[in-house]
Short mmCIF file of C-alpha atoms in Angstrom, two decimals:
data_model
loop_
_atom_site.label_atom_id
_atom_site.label_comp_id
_atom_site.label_asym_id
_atom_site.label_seq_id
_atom_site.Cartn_x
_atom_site.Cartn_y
_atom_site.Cartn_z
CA UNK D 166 14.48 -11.56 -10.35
CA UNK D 167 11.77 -9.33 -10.31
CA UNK D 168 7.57 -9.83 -10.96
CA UNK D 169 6.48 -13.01 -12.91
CA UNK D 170 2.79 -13.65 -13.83
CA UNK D 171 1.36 -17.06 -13.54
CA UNK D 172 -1.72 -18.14 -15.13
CA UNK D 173 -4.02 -20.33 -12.83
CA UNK D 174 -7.02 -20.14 -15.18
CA UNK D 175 -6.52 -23.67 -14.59
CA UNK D 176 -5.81 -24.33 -11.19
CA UNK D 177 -4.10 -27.90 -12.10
CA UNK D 178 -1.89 -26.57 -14.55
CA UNK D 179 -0.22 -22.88 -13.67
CA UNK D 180 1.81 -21.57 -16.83
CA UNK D 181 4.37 -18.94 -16.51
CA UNK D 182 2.20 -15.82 -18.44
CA UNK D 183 5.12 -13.48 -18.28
CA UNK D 184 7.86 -11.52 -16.67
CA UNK D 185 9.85 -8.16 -16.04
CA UNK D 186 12.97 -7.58 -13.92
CA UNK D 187 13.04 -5.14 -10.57
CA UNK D 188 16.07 -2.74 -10.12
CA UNK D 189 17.14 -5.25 -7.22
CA UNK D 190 15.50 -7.62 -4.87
CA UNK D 191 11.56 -7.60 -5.46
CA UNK D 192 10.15 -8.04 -1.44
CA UNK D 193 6.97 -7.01 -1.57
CA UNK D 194 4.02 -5.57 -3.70
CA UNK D 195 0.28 -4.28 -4.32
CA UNK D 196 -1.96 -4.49 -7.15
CA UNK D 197 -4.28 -2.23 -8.41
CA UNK D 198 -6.38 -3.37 -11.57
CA UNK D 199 -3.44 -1.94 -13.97
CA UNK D 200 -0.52 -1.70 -11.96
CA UNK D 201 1.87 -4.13 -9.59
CA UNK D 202 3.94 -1.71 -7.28
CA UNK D 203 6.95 -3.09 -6.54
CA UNK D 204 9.17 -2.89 -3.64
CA UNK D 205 13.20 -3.34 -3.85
CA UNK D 206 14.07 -1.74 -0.88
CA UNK D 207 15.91 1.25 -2.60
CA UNK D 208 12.56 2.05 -4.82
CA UNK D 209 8.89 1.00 -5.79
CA UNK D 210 8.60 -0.03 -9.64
CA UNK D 211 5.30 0.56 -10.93
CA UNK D 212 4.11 -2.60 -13.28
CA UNK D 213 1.70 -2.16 -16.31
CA UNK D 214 -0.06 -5.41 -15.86
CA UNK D 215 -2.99 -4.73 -17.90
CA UNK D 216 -1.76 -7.04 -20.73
CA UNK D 217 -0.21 -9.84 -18.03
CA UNK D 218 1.71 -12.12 -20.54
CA UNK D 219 3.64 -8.55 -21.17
CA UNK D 220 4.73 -6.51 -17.99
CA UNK D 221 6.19 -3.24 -18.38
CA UNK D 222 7.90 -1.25 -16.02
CA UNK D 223 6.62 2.15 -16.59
CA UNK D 224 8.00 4.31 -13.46
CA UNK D 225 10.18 3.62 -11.11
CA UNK D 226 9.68 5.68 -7.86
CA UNK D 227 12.50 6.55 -5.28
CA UNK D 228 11.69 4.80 -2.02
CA UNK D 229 14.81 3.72 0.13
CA UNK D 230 13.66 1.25 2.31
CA UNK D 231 10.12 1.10 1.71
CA UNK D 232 8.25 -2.34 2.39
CA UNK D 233 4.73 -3.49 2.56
CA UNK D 234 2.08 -1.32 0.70
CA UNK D 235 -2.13 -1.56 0.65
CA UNK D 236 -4.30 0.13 -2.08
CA UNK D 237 -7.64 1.75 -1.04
CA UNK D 238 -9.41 3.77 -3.55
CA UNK D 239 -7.08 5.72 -5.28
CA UNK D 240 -4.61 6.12 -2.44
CA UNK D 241 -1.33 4.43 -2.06
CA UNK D 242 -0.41 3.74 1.83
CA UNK D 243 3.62 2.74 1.66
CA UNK D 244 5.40 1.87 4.82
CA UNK D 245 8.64 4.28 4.49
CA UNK D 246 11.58 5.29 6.67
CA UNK D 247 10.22 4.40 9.53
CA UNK D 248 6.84 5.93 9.15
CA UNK D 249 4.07 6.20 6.48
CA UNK D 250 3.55 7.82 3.17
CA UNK D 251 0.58 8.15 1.13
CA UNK D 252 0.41 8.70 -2.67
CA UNK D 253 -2.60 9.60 -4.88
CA UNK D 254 -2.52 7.15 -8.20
CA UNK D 255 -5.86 8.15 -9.69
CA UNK D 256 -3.03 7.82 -12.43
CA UNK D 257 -1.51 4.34 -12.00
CA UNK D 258 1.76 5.20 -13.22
CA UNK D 259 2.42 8.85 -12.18
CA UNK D 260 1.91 8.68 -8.32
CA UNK D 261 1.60 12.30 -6.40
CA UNK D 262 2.59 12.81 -2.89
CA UNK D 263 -0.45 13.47 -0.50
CA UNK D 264 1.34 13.07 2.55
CA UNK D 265 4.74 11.71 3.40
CA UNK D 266 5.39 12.43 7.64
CA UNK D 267 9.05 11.22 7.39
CA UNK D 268 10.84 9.19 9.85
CA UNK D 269 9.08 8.49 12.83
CA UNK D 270 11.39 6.23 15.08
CA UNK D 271 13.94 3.69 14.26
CA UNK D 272 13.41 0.36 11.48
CA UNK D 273 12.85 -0.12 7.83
CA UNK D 274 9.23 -0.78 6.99
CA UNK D 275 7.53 -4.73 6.67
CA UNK D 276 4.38 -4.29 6.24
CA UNK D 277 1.17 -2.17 6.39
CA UNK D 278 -2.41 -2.59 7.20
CA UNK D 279 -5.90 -0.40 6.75
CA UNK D 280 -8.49 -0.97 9.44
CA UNK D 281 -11.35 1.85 9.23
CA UNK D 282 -9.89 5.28 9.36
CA UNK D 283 -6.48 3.89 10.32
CA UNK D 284 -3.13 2.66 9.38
CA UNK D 285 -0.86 0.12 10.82
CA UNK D 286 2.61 0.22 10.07
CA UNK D 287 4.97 -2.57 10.89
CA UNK D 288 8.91 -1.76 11.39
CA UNK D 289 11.86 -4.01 12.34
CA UNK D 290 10.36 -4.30 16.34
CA UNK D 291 7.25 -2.37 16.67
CA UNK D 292 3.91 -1.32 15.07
CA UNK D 293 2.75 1.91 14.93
CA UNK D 294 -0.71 3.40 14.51
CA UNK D 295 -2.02 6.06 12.46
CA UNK D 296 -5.34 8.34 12.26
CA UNK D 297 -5.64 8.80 8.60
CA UNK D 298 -9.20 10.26 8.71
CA UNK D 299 -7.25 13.42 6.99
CA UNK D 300 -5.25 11.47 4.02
CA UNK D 301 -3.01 15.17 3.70
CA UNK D 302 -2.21 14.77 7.36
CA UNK D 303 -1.58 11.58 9.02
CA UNK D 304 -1.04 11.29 12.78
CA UNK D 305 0.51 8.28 14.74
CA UNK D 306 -1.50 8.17 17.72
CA UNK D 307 -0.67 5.39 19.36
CA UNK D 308 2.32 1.65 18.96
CA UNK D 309 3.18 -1.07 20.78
CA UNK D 310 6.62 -3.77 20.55
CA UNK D 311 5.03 -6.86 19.80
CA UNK D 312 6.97 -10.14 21.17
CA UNK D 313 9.24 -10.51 18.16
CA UNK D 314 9.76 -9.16 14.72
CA UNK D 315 6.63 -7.86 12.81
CA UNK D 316 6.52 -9.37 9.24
CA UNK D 317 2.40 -9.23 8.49
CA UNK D 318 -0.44 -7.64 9.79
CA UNK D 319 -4.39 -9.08 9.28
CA UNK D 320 -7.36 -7.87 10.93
CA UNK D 321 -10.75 -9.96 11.92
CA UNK D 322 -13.58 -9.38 14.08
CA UNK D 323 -11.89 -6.62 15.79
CA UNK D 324 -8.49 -7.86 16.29
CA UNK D 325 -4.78 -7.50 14.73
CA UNK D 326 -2.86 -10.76 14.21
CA UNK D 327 0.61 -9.81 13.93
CA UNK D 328 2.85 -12.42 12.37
CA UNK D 329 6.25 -12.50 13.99
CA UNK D 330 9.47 -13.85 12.10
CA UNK D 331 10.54 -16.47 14.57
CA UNK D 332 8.24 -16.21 17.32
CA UNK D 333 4.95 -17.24 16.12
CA UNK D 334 2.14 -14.34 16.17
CA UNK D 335 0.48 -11.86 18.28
CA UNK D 336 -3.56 -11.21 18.91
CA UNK D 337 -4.67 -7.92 20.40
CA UNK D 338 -7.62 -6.23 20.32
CA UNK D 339 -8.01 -3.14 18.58
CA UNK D 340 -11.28 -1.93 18.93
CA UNK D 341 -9.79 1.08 20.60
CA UNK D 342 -6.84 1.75 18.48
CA UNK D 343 -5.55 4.40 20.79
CA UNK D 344 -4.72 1.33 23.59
CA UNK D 345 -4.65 -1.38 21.51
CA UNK D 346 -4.63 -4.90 23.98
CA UNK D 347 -2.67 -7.84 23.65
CA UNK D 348 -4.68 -11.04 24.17
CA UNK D 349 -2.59 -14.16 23.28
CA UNK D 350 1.21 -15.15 21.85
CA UNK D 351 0.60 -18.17 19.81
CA UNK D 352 4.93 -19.46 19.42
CA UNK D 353 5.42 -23.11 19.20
CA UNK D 354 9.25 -22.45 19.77
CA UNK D 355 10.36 -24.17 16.57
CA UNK D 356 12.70 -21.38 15.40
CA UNK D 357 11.27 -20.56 11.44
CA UNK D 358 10.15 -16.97 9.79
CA UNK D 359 6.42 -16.68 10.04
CA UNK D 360 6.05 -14.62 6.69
CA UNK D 361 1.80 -14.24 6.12
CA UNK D 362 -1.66 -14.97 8.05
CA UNK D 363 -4.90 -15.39 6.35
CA UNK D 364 -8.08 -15.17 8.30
CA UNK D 365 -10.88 -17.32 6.61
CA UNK D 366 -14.15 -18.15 8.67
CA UNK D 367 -12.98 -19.46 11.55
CA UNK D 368 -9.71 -20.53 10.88
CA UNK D 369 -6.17 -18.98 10.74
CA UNK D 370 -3.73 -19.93 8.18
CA UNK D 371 0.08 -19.51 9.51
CA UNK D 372 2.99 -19.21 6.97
CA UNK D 373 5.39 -20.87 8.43
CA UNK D 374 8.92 -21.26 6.92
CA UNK D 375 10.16 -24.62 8.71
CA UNK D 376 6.76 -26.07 9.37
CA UNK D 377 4.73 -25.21 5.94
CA UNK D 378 0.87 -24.09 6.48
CA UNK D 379 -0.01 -24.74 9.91
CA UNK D 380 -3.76 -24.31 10.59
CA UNK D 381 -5.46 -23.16 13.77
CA UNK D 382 -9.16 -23.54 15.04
CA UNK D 383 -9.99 -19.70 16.09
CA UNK D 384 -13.51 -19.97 17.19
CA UNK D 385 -12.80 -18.53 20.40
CA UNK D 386 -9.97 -15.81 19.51
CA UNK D 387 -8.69 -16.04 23.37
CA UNK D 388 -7.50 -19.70 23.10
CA UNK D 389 -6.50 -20.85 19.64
CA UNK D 390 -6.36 -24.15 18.80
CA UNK D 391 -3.58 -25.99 16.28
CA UNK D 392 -5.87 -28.47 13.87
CA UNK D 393 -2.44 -29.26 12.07
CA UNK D 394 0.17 -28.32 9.28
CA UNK D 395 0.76 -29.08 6.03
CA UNK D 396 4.39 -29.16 5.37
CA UNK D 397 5.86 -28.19 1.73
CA UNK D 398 9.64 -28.81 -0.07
CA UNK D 399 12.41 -26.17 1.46
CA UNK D 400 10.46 -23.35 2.96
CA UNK D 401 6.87 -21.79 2.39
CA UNK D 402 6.91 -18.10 2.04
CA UNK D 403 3.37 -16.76 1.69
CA UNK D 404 0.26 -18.22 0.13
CA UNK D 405 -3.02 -17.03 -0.82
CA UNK D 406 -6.44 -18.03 -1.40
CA UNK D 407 -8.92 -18.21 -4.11
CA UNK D 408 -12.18 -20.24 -2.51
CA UNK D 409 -11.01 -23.32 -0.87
CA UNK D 410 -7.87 -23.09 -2.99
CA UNK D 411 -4.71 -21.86 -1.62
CA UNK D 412 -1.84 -21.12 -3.50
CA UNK D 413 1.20 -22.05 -1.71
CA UNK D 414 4.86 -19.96 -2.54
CA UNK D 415 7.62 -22.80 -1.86
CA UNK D 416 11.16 -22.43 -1.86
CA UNK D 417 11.16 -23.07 -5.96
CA UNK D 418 7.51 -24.12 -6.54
CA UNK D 419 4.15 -23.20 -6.21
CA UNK D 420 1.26 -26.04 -4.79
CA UNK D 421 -2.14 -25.09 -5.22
CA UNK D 422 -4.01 -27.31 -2.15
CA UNK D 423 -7.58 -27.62 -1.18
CA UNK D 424 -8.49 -26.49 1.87
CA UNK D 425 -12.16 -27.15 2.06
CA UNK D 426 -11.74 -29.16 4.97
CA UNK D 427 -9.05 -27.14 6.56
CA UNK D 428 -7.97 -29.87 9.22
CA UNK D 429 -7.18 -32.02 5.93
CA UNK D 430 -5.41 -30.09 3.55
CA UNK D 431 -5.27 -32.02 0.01
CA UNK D 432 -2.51 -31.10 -2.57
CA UNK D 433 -3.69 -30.72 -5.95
CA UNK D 434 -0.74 -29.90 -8.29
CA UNK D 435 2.52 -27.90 -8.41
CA UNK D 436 4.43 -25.98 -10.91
CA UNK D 437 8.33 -24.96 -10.62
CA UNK D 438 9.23 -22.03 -10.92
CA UNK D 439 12.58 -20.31 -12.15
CA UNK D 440 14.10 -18.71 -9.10
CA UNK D 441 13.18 -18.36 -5.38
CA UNK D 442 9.48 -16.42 -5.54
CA UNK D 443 8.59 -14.66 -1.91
CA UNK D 444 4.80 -13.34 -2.53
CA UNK D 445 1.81 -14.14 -4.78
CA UNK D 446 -1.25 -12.51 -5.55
CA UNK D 447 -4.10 -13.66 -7.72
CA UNK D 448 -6.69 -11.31 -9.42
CA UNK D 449 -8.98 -13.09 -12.08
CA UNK D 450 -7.57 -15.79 -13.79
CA UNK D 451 -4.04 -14.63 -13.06
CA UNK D 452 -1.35 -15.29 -10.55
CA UNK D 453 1.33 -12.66 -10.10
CA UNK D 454 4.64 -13.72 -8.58
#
């Protein structure tokens, strides 16, 4: 259906702002503070969001296959064909190639990740790694096949979690990203997609499509410990937090639950939404679905 904006200037109450249609399936996007980009598989919309309760698509980009995006400074970073392309939006809505090193191996794009001076890229059964000190000239220097399929990559304290669809998630060490080192494969063996991980404090946050939120103690990274999960109606597909709030994307809702005390997660309200929403992000006072 596209991007819809939600506003959670009251966290209670979330109101449908506003709305715009994708060319096809919207999986994935990035905001900057003007623009959503947009991911459809077959191209990257670029959203004017700077009035939210009006969206606009001003540019749509050709991008076959691209998934999973991240913004730093004025740079784009796009996971695409199988490898990773970088675009210059000091204008939001007229994106210039800096560097685009074509396919690189074999998978469509999930996600991507910025760590220092380097990229991760996650395809369909491995993750590569790039040296992006030179933004004109990218080079993947080093990737490893992770114990199932990569959907999200989040970095903490010196180490990737990798999210897998239906095998849990992955923690390695990357303070050498040349030989990056797996440490631990956290997989309950409930089969489920495992779309997003947040890293807050001490605690991991696991989306988890058959079990809801399920939330780990990860005081000592080498031996994670479950403190419990908070289950939702149909299937949770990412979440994100604002504080101890987390904003939960359900299979036709969105919960907004406190996590203060993140062994206890309390629900504080819900709002339905029109169709089946996959991704949220919140900036300000708005919600963008």
């Amino acid at each position: 259906s596209g991007l819809q904006v939600v506003d959670v200037s009251n966290p209670m109450q979330p109101v449908l702002a506003g709305q715009t249609k994708t060319n096809a399936y919207a999986w994935d996007m990035v905001l900057s503070d003007k623009a959503a980009y947009v991911m459809d598989f077959f191209s990257m919309s670029i959203v004017d969001i700077r009035r939210p309760r009006y969206p606009v698509t001003r540019t749509n980009v050709d991008a076959m296959f691209a998934n999973g995006a991240a913004i730093r400074d004025n740079y784009l970073f796009l996971g695409y064909v199988d490898g990773l392309r970088i675009m210059d939006i000091s204008d939001p809505f007229d994106p210039v190639d800096v560097s685009d090193i074509g396919p690189t191996g074999g998978g469509t794009a999930e996600t991507v990740a910025l760590d220092g001076s380097f990229a991760y890229v996650g395809h369909g059964s491995y993750v590569e790694v790039y040296d992006i000190s030179d933004l004109t000239d990218p080079v993947q220097i080093s990737y490893f096949y992770p114990p199932g399929h990569p959907r999200k990559l989040k970095f903490h304290d010196g180490y990737l979690y990798t999210v897998l669809d239906d095998s849990g998630f992955q923690l390695m060490e990357v303070r050498d990203p040349y030989s990056p080192v797996p440490v631990l494969h956290v997989n309950d063996g409930v089969w489920g997609v495992r779309n997003d991980v947040a890293i807050v404090g001490d605690f991991v946050y696991l989306s988890d499509w058959n079990r809801g939120l399920v939330v780990y103690d990860a005081s000592s990274p080498g031996g994670l410990v479950e403190l419990t999960n908070y289950s939702v109606p149909g299937s949770l597909r990412d979440f994100e937090f604002v504080g101890d709030i987390a904003y939960l994307v359900c299979q036709s809702e969105i919960q907004s639950v406190d996590l203060s005390d993140p062994s206890a997660p309390v629900k504080l309200d819900f709002f339905r939404t029109t169709g089946s929403p996959q991704n949220v992000h919140v900036t300000g006072d708005r919600l963008y679905l």
